[in-house]
Short mmCIF file of C-alpha atoms and ligand atoms in Angstrom, two decimals:
data_model
loop_
_atom_site.label_atom_id
_atom_site.label_comp_id
_atom_site.label_asym_id
_atom_site.label_seq_id
_atom_site.Cartn_x
_atom_site.Cartn_y
_atom_site.Cartn_z
CA MET P 1 0.82 56.30 24.93
CA VAL P 2 -0.19 54.34 28.01
CA LEU P 3 1.02 55.41 31.44
CA PRO P 4 3.62 53.47 33.44
CA LYS P 5 2.20 50.96 35.95
CA HIS P 6 4.63 51.73 38.76
CA ALA P 7 7.42 54.12 39.56
CA TYR P 8 10.44 54.08 41.80
CA PHE P 9 9.73 57.23 43.80
CA GLN P 10 11.17 58.55 47.07
CA GLY P 11 13.04 55.29 47.62
CA LYS P 12 10.21 52.80 46.97
CA ILE P 13 8.28 51.21 44.15
CA VAL P 14 4.76 52.70 44.19
CA PRO P 15 1.77 52.78 41.80
CA TYR P 16 2.51 55.39 39.15
CA SER P 17 -0.48 57.48 40.28
CA LYS P 18 1.29 58.05 43.63
CA ALA P 19 4.51 59.39 42.03
CA LYS P 20 3.56 63.07 42.06
CA VAL P 21 5.33 66.37 42.73
CA GLY P 22 4.05 69.84 43.61
CA VAL P 23 3.83 72.53 40.94
CA LEU P 24 6.48 74.63 42.70
CA THR P 25 9.08 71.87 42.39
CA HIS P 26 12.38 73.49 41.40
CA ALA P 27 13.07 71.16 38.45
CA LEU P 28 9.61 71.75 36.99
CA ASN P 29 10.07 75.52 37.08
CA TYR P 30 13.74 75.85 36.16
CA GLY P 31 14.62 72.68 34.23
CA THR P 32 17.04 71.58 36.96
CA ALA P 33 16.79 67.85 36.38
CA ALA P 34 18.88 65.25 34.63
CA PHE P 35 17.39 62.25 32.93
CA ALA P 36 18.23 59.09 31.06
CA GLY P 37 16.41 57.05 28.46
CA LEU P 38 16.94 53.31 28.26
CA ARG P 39 15.14 50.63 26.39
CA ALA P 40 14.43 47.00 27.12
CA TYR P 41 13.56 44.50 24.41
CA TRP P 42 11.37 41.45 24.67
CA ASN P 43 12.80 38.21 23.33
CA GLU P 44 9.83 35.90 22.72
CA LEU P 45 11.96 32.81 22.15
CA GLU P 46 13.77 33.16 25.48
CA LYS P 47 10.75 34.75 27.23
CA GLN P 48 13.17 37.35 28.50
CA LEU P 49 13.32 41.15 28.68
CA PHE P 50 16.78 42.58 27.99
CA ILE P 51 17.81 46.10 29.07
CA PHE P 52 20.39 47.56 26.70
CA ARG P 53 23.62 48.82 28.29
CA ALA P 54 22.01 49.78 31.58
CA PRO P 55 25.20 50.46 33.60
CA ASP P 56 26.55 52.66 30.76
CA HIS P 57 23.33 54.68 30.67
CA TYR P 58 23.46 55.06 34.44
CA ARG P 59 27.10 56.13 34.36
CA ARG P 60 26.14 58.96 32.00
CA PHE P 61 23.08 59.71 34.12
CA LEU P 62 25.26 60.16 37.22
CA ASN P 63 27.60 62.41 35.22
CA SER P 64 24.65 64.54 34.10
CA ALA P 65 23.54 64.80 37.73
CA LYS P 66 27.10 65.76 38.73
CA ILE P 67 27.08 68.63 36.22
CA LEU P 68 23.95 69.89 38.02
CA CYS P 69 25.76 69.72 41.41
CA MET P 70 23.71 66.75 42.59
CA GLN P 71 24.99 64.24 45.15
CA LEU P 72 23.30 60.96 44.27
CA ASP P 73 24.67 58.18 46.42
CA HIS P 74 23.81 55.41 43.96
CA THR P 75 26.21 53.45 41.78
CA PRO P 76 25.35 52.46 38.18
CA GLU P 77 25.02 48.88 39.46
CA ILE P 78 22.51 49.84 42.18
CA LEU P 79 20.50 51.89 39.68
CA THR P 80 20.48 48.93 37.30
CA GLN P 81 19.23 46.67 40.11
CA ILE P 82 16.45 49.12 41.05
CA THR P 83 15.41 49.14 37.38
CA VAL P 84 15.35 45.34 37.25
CA ASP P 85 13.24 45.26 40.46
CA LEU P 86 10.82 47.82 39.00
CA LEU P 87 10.47 45.93 35.73
CA ARG P 88 9.79 42.68 37.57
CA VAL P 89 6.94 44.35 39.44
CA ASP P 90 5.64 45.84 36.17
CA ASP P 91 5.91 42.38 34.55
CA TYR P 92 6.13 43.65 30.98
CA HIS P 93 6.43 41.11 28.17
CA GLN P 94 6.99 43.64 25.40
CA ASP P 95 9.44 46.34 24.32
CA ILE P 96 9.62 49.17 26.81
CA TYR P 97 11.22 52.53 27.45
CA ILE P 98 12.73 53.38 30.84
CA ARG P 99 12.92 56.94 32.14
CA PRO P 100 15.15 57.68 35.15
CA LEU P 101 15.03 61.26 36.41
CA ALA P 102 17.08 63.05 39.06
CA TYR P 103 15.44 66.34 39.94
CA LYS P 104 15.84 69.27 42.29
CA SER P 105 12.85 68.65 44.51
CA ASP P 106 12.67 71.78 46.69
CA GLU P 107 9.46 73.75 46.41
CA ILE P 108 10.99 77.19 46.60
CA ILE P 109 11.56 80.33 44.52
CA GLY P 110 15.22 80.86 43.54
CA VAL P 111 17.31 80.08 40.50
CA LYS P 112 20.45 78.22 41.57
CA LEU P 113 21.95 74.75 41.72
CA HIS P 114 23.52 74.70 45.18
CA GLY P 115 21.92 74.10 48.56
CA LEU P 116 18.98 72.15 47.14
CA HIS P 117 17.74 68.58 47.58
CA GLU P 118 17.41 66.02 44.88
CA GLU P 119 15.11 63.08 44.33
CA LEU P 120 15.33 60.13 42.02
CA SER P 121 12.49 58.55 40.08
CA ILE P 122 12.40 55.74 37.52
CA CYS P 123 9.44 54.55 35.52
CA ALA P 124 8.90 52.42 32.44
CA LEU P 125 6.23 52.15 29.77
CA PRO P 126 5.55 50.21 26.57
CA PHE P 127 7.32 51.71 23.57
CA GLU P 128 7.84 50.67 19.97
CA ARG P 129 8.74 53.01 17.16
CA TYR P 130 10.11 56.54 17.50
CA LEU P 131 9.98 57.51 13.83
CA ASP P 132 7.32 56.12 11.46
CA ASP P 133 9.90 54.72 9.05
CA ASP P 134 13.42 54.33 10.37
CA THR P 135 14.74 53.12 7.02
CA ASN P 136 13.75 56.18 5.02
CA ALA P 137 13.83 59.45 6.98
CA HIS P 138 13.71 62.90 5.40
CA VAL P 139 15.49 65.53 7.51
CA THR P 140 16.10 69.24 7.30
CA ILE P 141 18.82 71.48 8.71
CA SER P 142 17.28 73.31 11.64
CA SER P 143 17.31 77.09 11.82
CA TRP P 144 17.83 76.66 15.58
CA ARG P 145 21.38 76.22 16.89
CA ARG P 146 22.56 73.60 19.36
CA VAL P 147 23.02 74.67 22.98
CA ASP P 148 26.69 75.34 23.60
CA ASP P 149 28.76 73.75 26.38
CA ASN P 150 29.04 77.20 27.98
CA ILE P 151 25.27 77.79 27.80
CA ILE P 152 23.73 74.48 28.84
CA PRO P 153 26.12 71.54 28.44
CA ALA P 154 24.70 69.13 25.86
CA ARG P 155 27.04 66.49 27.34
CA GLY P 156 24.66 66.25 30.26
CA LYS P 157 21.12 65.06 29.62
CA ILE P 158 19.74 68.13 31.37
CA SER P 159 15.97 68.61 31.24
CA GLY P 160 16.10 72.38 30.62
CA ALA P 161 18.25 71.87 27.51
CA TYR P 162 15.50 69.81 25.91
CA ALA P 163 13.52 72.96 25.18
CA ASN P 164 16.23 73.41 22.50
CA SER P 165 15.52 69.91 21.14
CA ALA P 166 11.78 70.58 21.25
CA PHE P 167 12.14 73.77 19.13
CA ILE P 168 14.20 71.78 16.62
CA LYS P 169 11.79 68.85 16.44
CA THR P 170 8.54 70.82 16.26
CA ASP P 171 9.68 73.14 13.49
CA ALA P 172 11.00 70.18 11.50
CA ASN P 173 7.76 68.19 11.89
CA ARG P 174 5.54 71.18 11.10
CA ALA P 175 7.54 71.80 7.93
CA GLY P 176 6.88 68.17 6.92
CA PHE P 177 10.24 66.61 7.84
CA ASP P 178 10.77 63.59 10.07
CA GLU P 179 13.68 65.07 11.99
CA ALA P 180 16.30 67.82 11.82
CA LEU P 181 20.05 68.14 12.01
CA VAL P 182 21.21 71.00 14.15
CA LEU P 183 24.34 73.09 13.74
CA THR P 184 26.72 74.35 16.40
CA GLN P 185 27.16 78.09 16.92
CA GLU P 186 30.08 77.85 14.45
CA GLY P 187 27.89 76.19 11.84
CA HIS P 188 29.13 72.60 11.94
CA ILE P 189 26.85 69.59 12.22
CA SER P 190 26.23 68.69 15.85
CA GLU P 191 23.47 66.05 15.97
CA GLY P 192 19.71 65.52 15.62
CA SER P 193 17.08 66.66 18.14
CA ALA P 194 17.67 63.53 20.24
CA MET P 195 20.11 61.43 18.22
CA ASN P 196 23.71 61.40 17.07
CA PHE P 197 24.86 61.88 13.50
CA PHE P 198 26.93 59.55 11.28
CA MET P 199 27.73 59.77 7.58
CA ILE P 200 29.76 57.72 5.14
CA ARG P 201 31.79 59.71 2.60
CA ASP P 202 34.11 57.94 0.20
CA GLY P 203 34.13 54.79 2.34
CA VAL P 204 34.93 56.61 5.61
CA LEU P 205 32.54 56.56 8.56
CA ILE P 206 32.47 60.05 10.06
CA THR P 207 30.80 61.47 13.17
CA PRO P 208 31.27 64.81 14.96
CA PRO P 209 33.59 64.57 18.00
CA ILE P 210 32.25 64.90 21.55
CA THR P 211 33.43 68.52 21.59
CA GLU P 212 30.72 69.52 19.06
CA ASN P 213 27.99 69.97 21.68
CA ILE P 214 26.61 66.48 21.28
CA LEU P 215 25.23 64.13 23.86
CA GLU P 216 27.79 61.36 24.25
CA GLY P 217 25.40 58.72 22.98
CA ILE P 218 25.47 55.12 24.15
CA THR P 219 24.19 54.04 20.73
CA ARG P 220 26.89 56.18 19.09
CA ARG P 221 29.55 54.42 21.15
CA SER P 222 28.05 51.02 20.29
CA VAL P 223 27.99 51.83 16.56
CA ILE P 224 31.65 52.95 16.60
CA GLU P 225 32.56 49.65 18.25
CA LEU P 226 30.40 47.53 15.90
CA ALA P 227 31.64 49.30 12.77
CA ARG P 228 35.22 48.53 13.75
CA ALA P 229 34.68 44.95 14.92
CA GLU P 230 32.07 43.75 12.44
CA LEU P 231 32.38 45.96 9.32
CA ASN P 232 36.11 46.66 9.48
CA LEU P 233 35.27 50.36 9.38
CA ASN P 234 37.10 52.81 11.63
CA THR P 235 35.20 55.93 12.61
CA LEU P 236 36.74 59.32 12.00
CA GLU P 237 35.60 61.80 14.63
CA ARG P 238 35.92 65.22 13.01
CA GLN P 239 33.99 68.40 12.30
CA VAL P 240 31.37 68.04 9.58
CA ASP P 241 30.37 70.89 7.28
CA ARG P 242 26.76 71.41 6.28
CA THR P 243 27.33 70.82 2.57
CA GLU P 244 29.14 67.53 3.21
CA VAL P 245 25.77 66.20 4.26
CA TYR P 246 24.47 66.91 0.75
CA LEU P 247 27.39 64.99 -0.78
CA CYS P 248 27.74 61.98 1.51
CA ASP P 249 26.96 58.44 0.38
CA GLU P 250 25.10 57.29 3.50
CA LEU P 251 23.69 59.04 6.51
CA PHE P 252 22.15 57.66 9.68
CA LEU P 253 21.15 58.84 13.12
CA THR P 254 21.61 56.86 16.33
CA GLY P 255 19.82 56.95 19.66
CA THR P 256 18.05 54.83 22.21
CA ALA P 257 14.64 55.85 20.86
CA ALA P 258 15.65 56.08 17.19
CA GLN P 259 18.06 53.10 17.32
CA ILE P 260 19.75 53.29 13.89
CA THR P 261 17.63 55.44 11.59
CA ALA P 262 18.61 55.72 7.93
CA VAL P 263 18.29 59.21 6.47
CA THR P 264 17.63 59.08 2.74
CA ARG P 265 16.89 62.75 2.01
CA VAL P 266 18.16 66.03 3.41
CA ASP P 267 16.21 69.14 2.43
CA TYR P 268 14.81 67.36 -0.66
CA ARG P 269 18.28 66.23 -1.78
CA PRO P 270 18.77 62.45 -2.00
CA VAL P 271 21.48 60.94 0.19
CA GLY P 272 23.51 58.68 -2.13
CA ASP P 273 20.94 57.07 -4.40
CA GLY P 274 18.08 58.01 -2.08
CA LYS P 275 17.78 54.58 -0.41
CA MET P 276 19.21 53.14 2.79
CA GLY P 277 22.86 52.35 1.94
CA PRO P 278 24.64 48.99 2.42
CA PHE P 279 26.69 49.90 5.52
CA THR P 280 23.66 51.41 7.22
CA ALA P 281 21.54 48.37 6.33
CA HIS P 282 24.18 46.01 7.75
CA LEU P 283 24.49 47.98 11.01
CA TYR P 284 20.71 48.37 11.23
CA SER P 285 19.98 44.63 11.13
CA LEU P 286 22.98 43.66 13.27
CA PHE P 287 21.90 46.18 15.89
CA GLN P 288 18.32 44.85 15.92
CA ASP P 289 19.64 41.34 16.55
CA ILE P 290 21.97 42.54 19.31
CA LEU P 291 19.20 44.49 21.09
CA ARG P 292 17.02 41.38 21.25
CA GLY P 293 19.81 39.17 22.55
CA ARG P 294 20.24 37.17 19.35
CA VAL P 295 24.01 37.77 19.08
CA PRO P 296 25.94 35.90 21.82
CA LYS P 297 29.08 38.02 21.30
CA TYR P 298 27.22 41.15 22.43
CA LYS P 299 25.06 39.66 25.17
CA HIS P 300 27.30 41.35 27.73
CA TRP P 301 25.60 44.62 26.71
CA LEU P 302 22.28 43.27 27.98
CA THR P 303 20.84 42.92 31.47
CA PRO P 304 18.14 40.21 31.66
CA VAL P 305 15.19 41.21 33.83
CA TYR P 306 13.59 37.89 34.69
CA GLU P 307 15.19 35.10 36.68
CA LYS P 308 15.28 31.79 34.87
CA SER P 309 14.88 28.51 36.73
N1 PMP T 401 21.60 63.29 21.38
C1 PMP T 401 20.59 63.72 22.16
C2 PMP T 401 20.37 65.18 22.31
C3 PMP T 401 19.76 62.80 22.81
O1 PMP T 401 18.76 63.21 23.59
C4 PMP T 401 19.97 61.42 22.60
C5 PMP T 401 19.06 60.41 23.25
N2 PMP T 401 19.45 60.04 24.52
C6 PMP T 401 21.06 61.02 21.81
C7 PMP T 401 21.84 61.99 21.20
C8 PMP T 401 21.40 59.57 21.62
O2 PMP T 401 21.96 59.06 22.81
P1 PMP T 401 21.78 57.54 23.23
O3 PMP T 401 22.29 56.73 22.11
O4 PMP T 401 22.57 57.40 24.47
O5 PMP T 401 20.32 57.34 23.46
#
């Protein structure tokens, strides 16, 4: 991966090499940071870069920061504008990933959330695929459990909690799987290491509710809306048992990085007939078109970066 060109750091846009923190920084030692992950897509025809649902990502980002007792005095709209300004300076003409971070910046010893300062950084870098083949993923059920709301709230995108995701991902990859599903403490399906879970069983689209220790995904919310509006499919938000995953007809994961990723095998068992199913395929291609600004009806989800004369 190449490094970002610039970063928004301590209130200004600077070369990325100048966006540095000391090793004693609180967030680096104790995981006391909140982050977001957005993507922007290059549309060659329009010569435009579109950020997907930026204000929604920033609303969640501010909520994550709030859970960590941070007082950021930015609105989602201001954060979106800073991102646009940064991307204009970067001048990317390709798909990119954007990483905002709000972190406890004090260089002190002491585990706590209160009485500390916070800083905001944003940087962006070129990014294409997250999984090698997002139409044909093989996943396992992780032996790790999802962090619980009363341990580290998964609802917030809290840096420290991503050690949990890293355990899940590494063990899955080392065992030869593309990704893993992770169970709650009670043994129900929560989500993937960094993506939300959907399955279709007997014609019903099902996803775990937000009380199952999931991140409240922006892609998840978009898929629920698209399924209803474009596929006439209502989503049932309910607990999902492990063995339902073995019996479902279609399964896919959603996330900013993973977009819509079709899962075709779980622990060597085929999902449906072992190929990406028709509903998933429909959502997959519709979503690709929406992300690149090719569907006028959903252009309100996109923030264009470059000014057009
Ligand atoms: N769950 C987790 C744990 C994640 O890190 C992500 C990625 N942000 C998601 C789900 C998907 O969320 P979104 O669609 O907002 O990217």
